Amino acid sequence: MIGAVLIVGAGISGMQSALDLAEAGFKVYLVERSPAISGTMSMLDKTFPTNDCSMCILSPRVVDCGNHPNIEILTCSELVRLTGEAGSFQATVRKRPRYVDVNRCVSCGKCAQVCPQEVPNEFNQGLDQRPAIYKVYPQAYPNAYVIDKENCLECGSCREACPRQAIDLEMPIDMVTLSVGAVILSPGVEIFDPAKRGEFGYGIYPNVVTSLQFERMLSASGPYQGHPVRPSDHRAPHKIAFIQCVGSRDLALGHNWCSSVCCMHSTKEAIVAKEHLPGCETTVFCIDVRAYGKGFEQYYQQARQEYGVNYIKCMISSVKELQQTKNLRLRYRLADGRVKEEDYDLVVLAVGLQPPKGSRELAAAAGIELDAYGFSRPRDGNPVFTSRPGVFASGAFTGPKDIPETVIEAGAAAAYAARLLSGARGTLAVTKAFPPERDISREKPRIGVFVCHCGVNIGSVVDVPRVVQYAKQLKNVVHAEEFLFTCAQDSIAKIKTRIKARNLNRIVVAACTPRTHAPLFQSVLREAGLNPHLYEHVNIREHSSWVHREQPEAATRKAEELVKMAVARVRLLSPLTPSCGEVNPGALVVGGGAAGLSAALSLAEQGFKVFLVEKANALGGNLRHLHFSRNGLDPQAVLAELIRNVTAHPLIEVFLETQVKASAGYPGNYTTVLNVRGEGRTISHGATIIATGAKEAKPQEYLYGEDERVFTQREFEAKLADGESFSRVVMIQCVGSRTAERPACSRICCTQAVKNALQVKAENPQADVFILYRDVRTFGRNEDLYVRARRAGVIFIRYEPEAKPVVHRTENGLAVVVKDHVLNEELCLEAEALVLSTGVLPADDNEALSQLFKLPLTDDGFFLEAHLKLRPVDFPAGGFYLCGLAHGPKFLEEAVIQGNAAAMRAAILLGKERLERVAITAYVDQRRCTGCGTCVEVCDYQARQINEQIRKAEVIEALCQGCGACVAACPNRASRQKGFEKNQILAMIDAAG
């Protein structure tokens, strides 16, 4: 068994798998075809619905991958052969010459300045030019140039200009052989070439652009510095049309899939366009609006109601250019049947996603099978499993998906690799060494301030150069500097250089949220020999640019004041040293459904003890009610195998009819009290996974509960499983979902309805099945089912929420009255069975568990992850992870995958022998303490006690989480908090005054 993993593809998925495995104690080889890691996501401006800068999501991962001692990155490389078997593979990798020595290149750019050859810039989607020697994008890693030999004139100008002799035009191809135990394939996707759909005029009309080109227009690092203009005349557009499903859901092209991201991508671009261009009119032409993800429906409604984005449900039949103005005339059909023509300044084509170039060659090299479309063919219904044992797939290589699903699937792929190689964990890994910490006790404060543009996220509102100049005038500030992206690899390197060159001993970074970025910059301090707590983070994105978007002068003044306050505080900071504690290598999994069972099994197969708690008298959760699947698998057989494997595993202890009653502790060491059939049981563990599941919503309308012929989808599926046959079925979607009371989309309902409709047709091909819908949200590969249903004769009728279907009894059964938007007439449908798609509600005990474990919930009652895109299976509190329906509605295979991803994150913690505790903890000034016990009462972490001998309060540092509640409650100011001392807070207040 070899404790190394080969990962092919270094986009967001590949990087996530690499970091998870490297942190878990495995050697990782990260192979990427292009000259830089990060993939397509580096071209994006912002993400939805969080509105985060894409580089803010990518950069920490790029930096962490580049700096991790257990990750070896091979760019310009590709897998050409894989021999051996699971646990012991030999991988042959072809490493194409870069013609630039990355160890010598300092990215000064002098070579590019003298290069006489220019070609279209792929990173900016051909909107500008780049030289033949170039860096992929400003924040690229490796931070070195590369020569495009196909377009190089071989004139030698770059070699003569290079002061470091880094250029070698004779660099040969290198063949590398790697010994690995497992392989993960995540080569990403590419976008559809819209020139193949000539009716839209792409490549002919300059003002017809792709969604990715428009993304580069919006980006501060793009060809127009974040100011969207028309390519034809560089004039700001006043009317923009977005055309959806270009290359997706297209049977003529054989693209029988939905690209999953396009609807929300266009919604985001329409919103950002309005932010850049106040008064701009944006219209999205679509078939359906597939806002199916967590928070997506709310974001879609915000676009409509707050930003005035217009949505027209139709397909554009033609785009024509007006010769004089270069405007574009769109022809389309309205819902009432009228044909309309309208002129726009700019047309954006939402191009679909498809398998990347070279995917078939990669599949042949890895010895795996692809499906008919060129995506990885799943094995046993699990998209992470390829046809070859030991070779796993993740990300968009298994089918188009959004960032959270990509990150989750990457974690699952890492978990399956870790399960396979658990016996070799740590055999090839090394521990990162940091330089000795510098003693600054006798040094005067020498503060460095670094301010981030964050693309247009900050820089479009806040005058960043002015903030930098302001910072330079503050007391003890000896260096201030601005960066386009402070979190980028080259910026990180410059900060470390500045710390050493200017002898800085305290650092302030003014950028976006510390929630995601403070750990990154604190790590920079450690690598530069400084204590990581000599650092202050200023959030000038949420606190300045976002909240004062229409007041740039006020936002800039506020940013200046925030920096001034941070400098006042950091001036008084002292080094903090966290204590360390041993880690209990066991885990508590709360919930015994598909996700919980998968998480428990994954952890156990990685060698960790698991306590699996289920409140019901049997394992299985919602999976017990699932009888048919989308991919032909038998869900009950899947459940039986999961239960058999879990109950047979010696490291898993199952508790049925059990509830969690109390829990205390800290990451790595928790003590939890269980109520097992009325009896108490105390367990100790190092991590907790929440997999509490969810429940089917019960409707309050359409005669449900009044007529025995009205069912929910789950009830109807049980009828079909019992062998009942139906001849006339009507299904109504969005019953109780996407309303003011429950604004979210439940994600699975459309596919569930289509699946059950196909089952009706399978039993009785002559049956009449009608599905009444608002939007058909069969996203991703589920589009196949939708196509199959239409071909089988299932009738889909759209209704608007203002004209919901009406149900009443008749002499012959049930009648459903609905207005058909195509015929523009009311239809009366007779129904033998009326099936309601009612959606998914959070589990009843989520609120209680939220209070018990101090875990956040969303507005609709599901558990809230630490970050939608960055950390979709982590909680903000260390040591806690979530998966399955506890996180939000999802399909069976998604729950299984997320269970494995959560297990992988937990395994990283449990695999450590010792863990650093929180450094910013409370302490007691014994001279002031009267032993009143107020601090003991307010502490949620049981980290306080009264020393009965001296009648003074004490802090149990191992339990303290640094929340500060005791400091606020103490009447005598005896409770203090490291890093938030009274003089530090008062200094900030004085600076603000």
Short mmCIF file of N, CA, C and O in Angstrom, two decimals, residues 646-751:
data_model
loop_
_atom_site.label_atom_id
_atom_site.label_comp_id
_atom_site.label_asym_id
_atom_site.label_seq_id
_atom_site.Cartn_x
_atom_site.Cartn_y
_atom_site.Cartn_z
N VAL A 646 -22.19 -1.13 8.30
CA VAL A 646 -22.04 -0.32 9.52
C VAL A 646 -22.14 -1.20 10.77
O VAL A 646 -21.32 -1.11 11.69
N THR A 647 -23.17 -2.00 10.83
CA THR A 647 -23.39 -2.81 12.04
C THR A 647 -22.33 -3.89 12.22
O THR A 647 -22.07 -4.35 13.33
N ALA A 648 -21.69 -4.30 11.12
CA ALA A 648 -20.67 -5.34 11.21
C ALA A 648 -19.29 -4.78 11.52
O ALA A 648 -18.38 -5.54 11.86
N HIS A 649 -19.12 -3.45 11.42
CA HIS A 649 -17.78 -2.88 11.59
C HIS A 649 -17.44 -2.81 13.07
O HIS A 649 -18.19 -2.24 13.87
N PRO A 650 -16.28 -3.32 13.47
CA PRO A 650 -15.93 -3.35 14.90
C PRO A 650 -15.68 -1.98 15.51
O PRO A 650 -15.72 -1.84 16.75
N LEU A 651 -15.41 -0.97 14.69
CA LEU A 651 -15.12 0.36 15.23
C LEU A 651 -16.37 1.25 15.33
O LEU A 651 -16.28 2.40 15.76
N ILE A 652 -17.53 0.72 14.93
CA ILE A 652 -18.77 1.52 14.98
C ILE A 652 -19.68 0.95 16.06
O ILE A 652 -20.02 -0.23 16.05
N GLU A 653 -20.08 1.83 16.97
CA GLU A 653 -21.04 1.46 18.02
C GLU A 653 -22.34 2.20 17.73
O GLU A 653 -22.35 3.43 17.69
N VAL A 654 -23.41 1.46 17.51
CA VAL A 654 -24.70 2.04 17.11
C VAL A 654 -25.61 2.16 18.33
O VAL A 654 -25.76 1.21 19.10
N PHE A 655 -26.23 3.34 18.45
CA PHE A 655 -27.20 3.59 19.52
C PHE A 655 -28.54 3.93 18.87
O PHE A 655 -28.68 5.00 18.25
N LEU A 656 -29.53 3.06 19.00
CA LEU A 656 -30.87 3.33 18.49
C LEU A 656 -31.74 3.88 19.62
O LEU A 656 -31.45 3.70 20.79
N GLU A 657 -32.81 4.57 19.22
CA GLU A 657 -33.71 5.18 20.18
C GLU A 657 -32.93 6.00 21.21
O GLU A 657 -33.13 5.91 22.41
N THR A 658 -32.02 6.81 20.67
CA THR A 658 -31.09 7.56 21.51
C THR A 658 -31.09 9.02 21.11
O THR A 658 -31.18 9.36 19.93
N GLN A 659 -30.97 9.88 22.10
CA GLN A 659 -30.89 11.32 21.86
C GLN A 659 -29.71 11.90 22.64
O GLN A 659 -29.32 11.38 23.69
N VAL A 660 -29.17 12.97 22.09
CA VAL A 660 -28.08 13.68 22.77
C VAL A 660 -28.68 14.61 23.80
O VAL A 660 -29.55 15.42 23.49
N LYS A 661 -28.22 14.51 25.03
CA LYS A 661 -28.78 15.31 26.12
C LYS A 661 -27.86 16.44 26.55
O LYS A 661 -28.33 17.50 26.98
N ALA A 662 -26.56 16.25 26.48
CA ALA A 662 -25.62 17.29 26.90
C ALA A 662 -24.28 17.04 26.24
O ALA A 662 -23.94 15.90 25.90
N SER A 663 -23.52 18.10 26.06
CA SER A 663 -22.19 17.96 25.46
C SER A 663 -21.32 19.13 25.90
O SER A 663 -21.80 20.26 26.03
N ALA A 664 -20.06 18.85 26.14
CA ALA A 664 -19.11 19.88 26.54
C ALA A 664 -17.74 19.49 26.03
O ALA A 664 -17.48 18.31 25.74
N GLY A 665 -16.86 20.47 25.93
CA GLY A 665 -15.50 20.18 25.51
C GLY A 665 -15.01 21.15 24.47
O GLY A 665 -15.53 22.26 24.32
N TYR A 666 -14.03 20.72 23.71
CA TYR A 666 -13.37 21.57 22.73
C TYR A 666 -12.88 20.68 21.60
O TYR A 666 -12.86 19.44 21.75
N PRO A 667 -12.51 21.23 20.44
CA PRO A 667 -12.09 20.41 19.31
C PRO A 667 -11.00 19.42 19.71
O PRO A 667 -9.98 19.79 20.29
N GLY A 668 -11.25 18.17 19.43
CA GLY A 668 -10.31 17.12 19.79
C GLY A 668 -10.67 16.39 21.06
O GLY A 668 -10.24 15.25 21.28
N ASN A 669 -11.49 17.01 21.91
CA ASN A 669 -11.88 16.38 23.17
C ASN A 669 -13.26 16.86 23.61
O ASN A 669 -13.41 17.98 24.13
N TYR A 670 -14.26 16.05 23.37
CA TYR A 670 -15.63 16.37 23.78
C TYR A 670 -16.14 15.24 24.68
O TYR A 670 -15.77 14.07 24.53
N THR A 671 -17.01 15.61 25.60
CA THR A 671 -17.72 14.64 26.42
C THR A 671 -19.21 14.85 26.19
O THR A 671 -19.70 15.97 26.37
N THR A 672 -19.91 13.81 25.79
CA THR A 672 -21.32 13.93 25.43
C THR A 672 -22.13 12.91 26.23
O THR A 672 -21.72 11.75 26.37
N VAL A 673 -23.27 13.37 26.71
CA VAL A 673 -24.18 12.51 27.46
C VAL A 673 -25.32 12.10 26.55
O VAL A 673 -26.00 12.95 25.95
N LEU A 674 -25.55 10.80 26.42
CA LEU A 674 -26.61 10.25 25.59
C LEU A 674 -27.72 9.70 26.47
O LEU A 674 -27.46 9.15 27.56
N ASN A 675 -28.94 9.83 25.98
CA ASN A 675 -30.09 9.18 26.61
C ASN A 675 -30.44 7.98 25.75
O ASN A 675 -31.07 8.10 24.70
N VAL A 676 -30.02 6.78 26.22
CA VAL A 676 -30.21 5.56 25.44
C VAL A 676 -31.40 4.80 26.03
O VAL A 676 -31.28 4.16 27.07
N ARG A 677 -32.55 4.94 25.38
CA ARG A 677 -33.78 4.30 25.85
C ARG A 677 -34.03 4.57 27.34
O ARG A 677 -34.38 3.69 28.12
N GLY A 678 -33.84 5.84 27.71
CA GLY A 678 -34.12 6.25 29.07
C GLY A 678 -32.95 6.13 30.03
O GLY A 678 -33.04 6.59 31.18
N GLU A 679 -31.85 5.55 29.59
CA GLU A 679 -30.69 5.41 30.46
C GLU A 679 -29.56 6.30 29.96
O GLU A 679 -29.36 6.49 28.77
N GLY A 680 -28.80 6.86 30.91
CA GLY A 680 -27.70 7.75 30.57
C GLY A 680 -26.45 6.98 30.18
O GLY A 680 -26.14 5.92 30.73
N ARG A 681 -25.72 7.52 29.19
CA ARG A 681 -24.44 6.95 28.75
C ARG A 681 -23.54 8.11 28.35
O ARG A 681 -23.93 8.97 27.56
N THR A 682 -22.34 8.16 28.92
CA THR A 682 -21.40 9.24 28.61
C THR A 682 -20.31 8.69 27.69
O THR A 682 -19.72 7.63 27.95
N ILE A 683 -20.06 9.42 26.62
CA ILE A 683 -19.01 9.02 25.66
C ILE A 683 -18.02 10.16 25.50
O ILE A 683 -18.34 11.33 25.73
N SER A 684 -16.80 9.84 25.08
CA SER A 684 -15.77 10.83 24.79
C SER A 684 -15.36 10.70 23.33
O SER A 684 -15.22 9.58 22.81
N HIS A 685 -15.18 11.83 22.67
CA HIS A 685 -14.85 11.82 21.25
C HIS A 685 -14.16 13.12 20.88
O HIS A 685 -14.19 14.09 21.63
N GLY A 686 -13.55 13.14 19.69
CA GLY A 686 -12.81 14.31 19.26
C GLY A 686 -13.52 15.18 18.26
O GLY A 686 -13.15 16.35 18.06
N ALA A 687 -14.53 14.65 17.58
CA ALA A 687 -15.24 15.40 16.55
C ALA A 687 -16.70 14.97 16.53
O ALA A 687 -17.05 13.87 17.00
N THR A 688 -17.54 15.83 15.96
CA THR A 688 -18.98 15.55 15.87
C THR A 688 -19.47 15.85 14.46
O THR A 688 -19.15 16.91 13.90
N ILE A 689 -20.23 14.92 13.90
CA ILE A 689 -20.84 15.11 12.57
C ILE A 689 -22.35 15.14 12.75
O ILE A 689 -22.94 14.22 13.32
N ILE A 690 -22.96 16.21 12.27
CA ILE A 690 -24.41 16.36 12.35
C ILE A 690 -25.03 15.87 11.04
O ILE A 690 -24.76 16.41 9.97
N ALA A 691 -25.86 14.83 11.14
CA ALA A 691 -26.52 14.24 9.97
C ALA A 691 -27.96 13.90 10.33
O ALA A 691 -28.42 12.77 10.16
N THR A 692 -28.67 14.91 10.83
CA THR A 692 -29.99 14.69 11.42
C THR A 692 -31.11 14.49 10.40
O THR A 692 -32.25 14.22 10.78
N GLY A 693 -30.81 14.64 9.13
CA GLY A 693 -31.84 14.41 8.13
C GLY A 693 -32.86 15.53 8.05
O GLY A 693 -32.62 16.66 8.47
N ALA A 694 -34.03 15.19 7.52
CA ALA A 694 -35.10 16.17 7.33
C ALA A 694 -36.40 15.40 7.22
O ALA A 694 -36.45 14.18 7.38
N LYS A 695 -37.48 16.12 6.90
CA LYS A 695 -38.78 15.45 6.79
C LYS A 695 -39.55 16.02 5.60
O LYS A 695 -39.30 17.14 5.16
N GLU A 696 -40.47 15.24 5.12
CA GLU A 696 -41.32 15.69 4.02
C GLU A 696 -42.37 16.65 4.57
O GLU A 696 -42.98 16.41 5.61
N ALA A 697 -42.56 17.77 3.87
CA ALA A 697 -43.57 18.73 4.29
C ALA A 697 -44.97 18.17 4.01
O ALA A 697 -45.19 17.49 3.01
N LYS A 698 -45.89 18.46 4.90
CA LYS A 698 -47.28 18.05 4.71
C LYS A 698 -48.11 19.26 4.27
O LYS A 698 -48.13 20.28 4.95
N PRO A 699 -48.79 19.15 3.15
CA PRO A 699 -49.50 20.31 2.60
C PRO A 699 -50.78 20.66 3.36
O PRO A 699 -51.35 19.82 4.07
N GLN A 700 -51.18 21.89 3.18
CA GLN A 700 -52.42 22.39 3.80
C GLN A 700 -53.45 22.77 2.74
O GLN A 700 -54.38 23.51 3.02
N GLU A 701 -53.27 22.27 1.53
CA GLU A 701 -54.15 22.69 0.44
C GLU A 701 -54.39 21.53 -0.52
O GLU A 701 -53.93 20.42 -0.31
N TYR A 702 -55.17 21.81 -1.57
CA TYR A 702 -55.47 20.84 -2.62
C TYR A 702 -56.12 19.56 -2.08
O TYR A 702 -55.85 18.46 -2.57
N LEU A 703 -56.95 19.70 -1.05
CA LEU A 703 -57.73 18.60 -0.48
C LEU A 703 -56.87 17.53 0.18
O LEU A 703 -57.35 16.42 0.46
N TYR A 704 -55.60 17.85 0.46
CA TYR A 704 -54.77 16.86 1.14
C TYR A 704 -55.31 16.63 2.55
O TYR A 704 -55.60 17.56 3.29
N GLY A 705 -55.45 15.36 2.92
CA GLY A 705 -56.02 15.00 4.21
C GLY A 705 -57.54 14.94 4.20
O GLY A 705 -58.15 14.44 5.16
N GLU A 706 -58.15 15.43 3.11
CA GLU A 706 -59.60 15.40 2.99
C GLU A 706 -60.06 14.34 1.99
O GLU A 706 -61.19 13.86 2.07
N ASP A 707 -59.18 14.02 1.05
CA ASP A 707 -59.53 13.04 0.02
C ASP A 707 -58.42 12.02 -0.08
O ASP A 707 -57.24 12.37 -0.20
N GLU A 708 -58.78 10.75 -0.05
CA GLU A 708 -57.79 9.69 -0.02
C GLU A 708 -57.05 9.53 -1.34
O GLU A 708 -56.07 8.78 -1.43
N ARG A 709 -57.45 10.24 -2.36
CA ARG A 709 -56.77 10.17 -3.66
C ARG A 709 -55.70 11.24 -3.82
O ARG A 709 -55.09 11.35 -4.88
N VAL A 710 -55.47 12.04 -2.78
CA VAL A 710 -54.44 13.09 -2.81
C VAL A 710 -53.26 12.63 -1.97
O VAL A 710 -53.40 12.29 -0.79
N PHE A 711 -52.07 12.59 -2.59
CA PHE A 711 -50.88 12.06 -1.94
C PHE A 711 -49.73 13.07 -2.02
O PHE A 711 -49.70 13.93 -2.90
N THR A 712 -48.78 12.91 -1.15
CA THR A 712 -47.47 13.54 -1.36
C THR A 712 -46.66 12.63 -2.28
O THR A 712 -47.02 11.46 -2.50
N GLN A 713 -45.55 13.14 -2.78
CA GLN A 713 -44.72 12.31 -3.68
C GLN A 713 -44.20 11.07 -2.96
O GLN A 713 -44.16 9.98 -3.55
N ARG A 714 -43.82 11.20 -1.69
CA ARG A 714 -43.31 10.04 -0.97
C ARG A 714 -44.40 8.99 -0.77
O ARG A 714 -44.17 7.80 -0.93
N GLU A 715 -45.60 9.45 -0.45
CA GLU A 715 -46.72 8.53 -0.28
C GLU A 715 -47.07 7.84 -1.60
O GLU A 715 -47.37 6.64 -1.64
N PHE A 716 -47.01 8.60 -2.67
CA PHE A 716 -47.32 8.05 -3.99
C PHE A 716 -46.27 7.02 -4.40
O PHE A 716 -46.60 5.96 -4.96
N GLU A 717 -45.01 7.29 -4.10
CA GLU A 717 -43.94 6.34 -4.43
C GLU A 717 -44.15 5.02 -3.70
O GLU A 717 -43.91 3.94 -4.24
N ALA A 718 -44.61 5.10 -2.45
CA ALA A 718 -44.90 3.88 -1.69
C ALA A 718 -46.03 3.09 -2.34
O ALA A 718 -45.99 1.84 -2.38
N LYS A 719 -47.04 3.79 -2.87
CA LYS A 719 -48.14 3.11 -3.57
C LYS A 719 -47.61 2.38 -4.81
O LYS A 719 -47.98 1.23 -5.06
N LEU A 720 -46.74 3.07 -5.56
CA LEU A 720 -46.16 2.43 -6.75
C LEU A 720 -45.31 1.22 -6.37
O LEU A 720 -45.33 0.19 -7.06
N ALA A 721 -44.56 1.34 -5.27
CA ALA A 721 -43.71 0.23 -4.82
C ALA A 721 -44.55 -0.98 -4.40
O ALA A 721 -44.10 -2.13 -4.52
N ASP A 722 -45.77 -0.71 -3.94
CA ASP A 722 -46.67 -1.80 -3.54
C ASP A 722 -47.36 -2.45 -4.73
O ASP A 722 -48.19 -3.36 -4.55
N GLY A 723 -47.08 -1.95 -5.93
CA GLY A 723 -47.62 -2.57 -7.13
C GLY A 723 -48.88 -1.94 -7.66
O GLY A 723 -49.48 -2.47 -8.61
N GLU A 724 -49.32 -0.85 -7.07
CA GLU A 724 -50.54 -0.20 -7.57
C GLU A 724 -50.28 0.46 -8.91
O GLU A 724 -49.20 1.02 -9.15
N SER A 725 -51.26 0.43 -9.78
CA SER A 725 -51.15 1.01 -11.11
C SER A 725 -52.19 2.11 -11.26
O SER A 725 -53.30 2.02 -10.72
N PHE A 726 -51.80 3.16 -11.97
CA PHE A 726 -52.68 4.31 -12.14
C PHE A 726 -52.78 4.65 -13.62
O PHE A 726 -51.83 4.47 -14.39
N SER A 727 -53.96 5.13 -14.00
CA SER A 727 -54.17 5.44 -15.41
C SER A 727 -54.27 6.94 -15.69
O SER A 727 -54.15 7.37 -16.83
N ARG A 728 -54.52 7.74 -14.62
CA ARG A 728 -54.65 9.19 -14.86
C ARG A 728 -54.13 9.92 -13.61
O ARG A 728 -54.77 9.91 -12.56
N VAL A 729 -52.96 10.52 -13.76
CA VAL A 729 -52.28 11.13 -12.62
C VAL A 729 -51.97 12.58 -12.94
O VAL A 729 -51.49 12.91 -14.02
N VAL A 730 -52.22 13.44 -11.97
CA VAL A 730 -51.82 14.85 -12.06
C VAL A 730 -50.90 15.15 -10.89
O VAL A 730 -51.20 14.81 -9.74
N MET A 731 -49.78 15.78 -11.20
CA MET A 731 -48.82 16.19 -10.17
C MET A 731 -48.71 17.71 -10.15
O MET A 731 -48.66 18.34 -11.21
N ILE A 732 -48.69 18.27 -8.97
CA ILE A 732 -48.55 19.73 -8.82
C ILE A 732 -47.25 20.01 -8.08
O ILE A 732 -47.03 19.51 -6.98
N GLN A 733 -46.40 20.83 -8.70
CA GLN A 733 -45.11 21.16 -8.11
C GLN A 733 -45.21 22.41 -7.22
O GLN A 733 -46.15 23.19 -7.30
N CYS A 734 -44.17 22.58 -6.39
CA CYS A 734 -44.01 23.77 -5.54
C CYS A 734 -45.20 23.99 -4.62
O CYS A 734 -45.66 25.13 -4.44
N VAL A 735 -45.70 22.90 -4.04
CA VAL A 735 -46.80 23.02 -3.10
C VAL A 735 -46.22 23.39 -1.74
O VAL A 735 -45.57 22.57 -1.08
N GLY A 736 -46.39 24.61 -1.33
CA GLY A 736 -45.84 25.08 -0.07
C GLY A 736 -44.38 25.48 -0.15
O GLY A 736 -43.79 25.86 0.86
N SER A 737 -43.77 25.42 -1.32
CA SER A 737 -42.39 25.88 -1.52
C SER A 737 -42.39 27.13 -2.40
O SER A 737 -43.36 27.39 -3.12
N ARG A 738 -41.31 27.89 -2.32
CA ARG A 738 -41.16 29.12 -3.11
C ARG A 738 -42.32 30.08 -2.82
O ARG A 738 -42.86 30.71 -3.72
N THR A 739 -42.69 30.15 -1.55
CA THR A 739 -43.74 31.06 -1.10
C THR A 739 -43.14 32.04 -0.11
O THR A 739 -41.99 31.92 0.30
N ALA A 740 -43.94 33.02 0.29
CA ALA A 740 -43.47 33.99 1.27
C ALA A 740 -43.12 33.31 2.59
O ALA A 740 -42.16 33.69 3.27
N GLU A 741 -43.89 32.27 2.95
CA GLU A 741 -43.65 31.57 4.21
C GLU A 741 -42.44 30.64 4.10
O GLU A 741 -41.68 30.49 5.04
N ARG A 742 -42.28 29.98 2.95
CA ARG A 742 -41.15 29.08 2.72
C ARG A 742 -40.53 29.42 1.37
O ARG A 742 -40.82 28.83 0.34
N PRO A 743 -39.64 30.44 1.37
CA PRO A 743 -39.15 30.97 0.09
C PRO A 743 -38.19 30.05 -0.67
O PRO A 743 -37.97 30.25 -1.86
N ALA A 744 -37.62 29.06 -0.01
CA ALA A 744 -36.60 28.24 -0.66
C ALA A 744 -37.20 27.23 -1.63
O ALA A 744 -38.35 26.82 -1.50
N CYS A 745 -36.39 26.84 -2.60
CA CYS A 745 -36.70 25.70 -3.47
C CYS A 745 -36.18 24.45 -2.78
O CYS A 745 -35.09 24.46 -2.21
N SER A 746 -36.95 23.36 -2.84
CA SER A 746 -36.54 22.13 -2.17
C SER A 746 -35.67 21.22 -3.04
O SER A 746 -35.43 20.07 -2.68
N ARG A 747 -35.26 21.68 -4.20
CA ARG A 747 -34.18 21.09 -4.98
C ARG A 747 -34.50 19.75 -5.63
O ARG A 747 -34.17 19.52 -6.80
N ILE A 748 -35.13 18.84 -4.90
CA ILE A 748 -35.29 17.47 -5.39
C ILE A 748 -36.66 17.20 -6.00
O ILE A 748 -36.87 16.18 -6.64
N CYS A 749 -37.63 18.12 -5.79
CA CYS A 749 -39.04 17.81 -6.08
C CYS A 749 -39.31 17.58 -7.56
O CYS A 749 -40.07 16.66 -7.92
N CYS A 750 -38.72 18.40 -8.43
CA CYS A 750 -38.98 18.24 -9.86
C CYS A 750 -38.48 16.90 -10.35
O CYS A 750 -39.19 16.18 -11.07
N THR A 751 -37.26 16.55 -9.96
CA THR A 751 -36.71 15.26 -10.39
C THR A 751 -37.49 14.11 -9.78
O THR A 751 -37.72 13.08 -10.43
#
